[in-house]
Coordinates of C-alpha atoms in Angstrom, one line a residue:
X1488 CA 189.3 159.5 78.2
X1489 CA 190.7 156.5 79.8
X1490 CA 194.1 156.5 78.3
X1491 CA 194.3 159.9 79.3
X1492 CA 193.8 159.1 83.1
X1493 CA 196.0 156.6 83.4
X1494 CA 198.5 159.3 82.0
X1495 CA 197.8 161.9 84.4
X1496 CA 197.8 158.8 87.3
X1497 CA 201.7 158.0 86.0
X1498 CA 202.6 161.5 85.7
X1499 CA 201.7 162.7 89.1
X1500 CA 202.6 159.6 90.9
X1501 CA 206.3 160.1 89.1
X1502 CA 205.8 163.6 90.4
X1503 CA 205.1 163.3 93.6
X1504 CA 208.0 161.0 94.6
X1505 CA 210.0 162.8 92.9
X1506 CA 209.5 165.7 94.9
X1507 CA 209.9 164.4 97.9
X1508 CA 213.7 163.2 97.0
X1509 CA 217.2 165.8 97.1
X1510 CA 218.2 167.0 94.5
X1511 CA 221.7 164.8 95.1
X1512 CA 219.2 161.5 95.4
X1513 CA 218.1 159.5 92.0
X1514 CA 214.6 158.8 93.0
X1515 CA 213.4 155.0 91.5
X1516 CA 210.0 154.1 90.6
X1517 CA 208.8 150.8 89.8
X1518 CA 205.5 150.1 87.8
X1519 CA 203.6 146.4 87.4
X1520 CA 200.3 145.8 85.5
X1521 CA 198.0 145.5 82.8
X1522 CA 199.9 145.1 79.3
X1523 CA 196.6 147.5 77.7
X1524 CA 198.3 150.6 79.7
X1525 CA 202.2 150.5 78.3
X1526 CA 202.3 152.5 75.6
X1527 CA 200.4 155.0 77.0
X1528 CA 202.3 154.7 80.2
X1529 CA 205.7 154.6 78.5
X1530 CA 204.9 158.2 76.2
X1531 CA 204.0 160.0 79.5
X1532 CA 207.3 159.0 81.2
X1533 CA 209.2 160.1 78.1
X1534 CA 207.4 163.2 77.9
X1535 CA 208.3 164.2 81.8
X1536 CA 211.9 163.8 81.4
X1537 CA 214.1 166.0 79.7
X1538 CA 214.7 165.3 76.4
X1539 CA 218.7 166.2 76.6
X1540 CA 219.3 163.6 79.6
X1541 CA 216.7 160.7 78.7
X1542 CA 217.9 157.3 78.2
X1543 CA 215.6 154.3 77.6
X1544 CA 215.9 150.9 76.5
X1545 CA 212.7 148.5 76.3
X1546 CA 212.9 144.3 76.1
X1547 CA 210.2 143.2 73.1
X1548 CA 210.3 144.3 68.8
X1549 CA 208.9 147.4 70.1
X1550 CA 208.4 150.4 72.2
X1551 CA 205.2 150.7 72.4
X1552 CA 204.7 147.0 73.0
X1553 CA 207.5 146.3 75.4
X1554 CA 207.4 143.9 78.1
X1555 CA 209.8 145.4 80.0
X1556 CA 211.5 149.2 79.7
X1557 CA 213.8 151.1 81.9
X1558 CA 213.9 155.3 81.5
X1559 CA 216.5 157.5 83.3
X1560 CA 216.9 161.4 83.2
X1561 CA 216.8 164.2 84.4
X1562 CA 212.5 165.7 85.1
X1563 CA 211.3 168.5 83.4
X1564 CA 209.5 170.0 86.3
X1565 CA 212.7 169.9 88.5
X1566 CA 215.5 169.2 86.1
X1567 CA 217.5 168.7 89.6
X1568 CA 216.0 165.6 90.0
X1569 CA 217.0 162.3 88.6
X1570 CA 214.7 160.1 87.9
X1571 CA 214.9 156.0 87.4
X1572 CA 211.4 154.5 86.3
X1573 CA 211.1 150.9 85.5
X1574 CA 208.1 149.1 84.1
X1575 CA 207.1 145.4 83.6
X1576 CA 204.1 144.2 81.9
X1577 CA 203.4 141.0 82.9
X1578 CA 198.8 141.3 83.7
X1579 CA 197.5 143.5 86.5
X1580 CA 197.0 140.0 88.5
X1581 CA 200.8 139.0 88.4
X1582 CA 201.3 142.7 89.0
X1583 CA 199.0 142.8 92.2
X1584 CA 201.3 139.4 93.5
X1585 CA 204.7 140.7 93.0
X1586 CA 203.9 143.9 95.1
X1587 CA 202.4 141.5 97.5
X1588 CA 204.7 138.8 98.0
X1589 CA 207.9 141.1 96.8
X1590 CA 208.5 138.6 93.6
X1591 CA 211.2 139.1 91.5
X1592 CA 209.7 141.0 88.8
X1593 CA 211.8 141.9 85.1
X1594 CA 212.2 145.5 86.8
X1595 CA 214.5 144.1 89.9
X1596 CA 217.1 143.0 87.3
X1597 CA 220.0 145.0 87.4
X1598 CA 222.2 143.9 84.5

């Protein structure tokens, strides 16, 4: 039941800022935390975003275990809207401090 609320959490926060870009605008979202959530986290992004424009790439011998992992495409719920979501696992502590003193997490890297 957990897994499945931390789902609907990443869905509807992708959702909702989202929304509130243009359609012209390619919205970015950037997610920090606990390493126990990223595969579940990472599956739900995938499934938002249409399958025809999705693009991913991950750092680490797997998806489901990546540290880091970078999606872009188009949403299925407004296929207007382009979408940018970038995730770092580093621990839900380290997470908590890069928000907090804007540290340069694996997300901010744009090569």
């Amino acid at each position: 039941m957990q897994k499945y609320g931390l789902t609907m959490i990443a869905a509807v926060a992708a959702l909702a800022i989202a929304s509130s870009a243009s359609a012209a605008t390619n919205t970015i979202l950037r997610i920090t935390g606990s390493t126990a959530y990223r595969s579940v986290v990472h599956n739900a992004i995938k499934a938002m975003i249409t399958p025809g424009s999705l693009k991913y790439g991950y750092t680490g011998t797997s998806f489901t275990g990546a540290g880091a992992a970078e999606f872009t495409g188009a949403l299925i719920s407004s296929p207007n809207t382009t979408v940018d979501v970038k995730t770092v696992w580093s621990g839900s502590v380290d997470g908590i401090q890069r928000i907090q003193n804007q540290g340069s997490a694996s997300f901010n890297v744009t090569t």
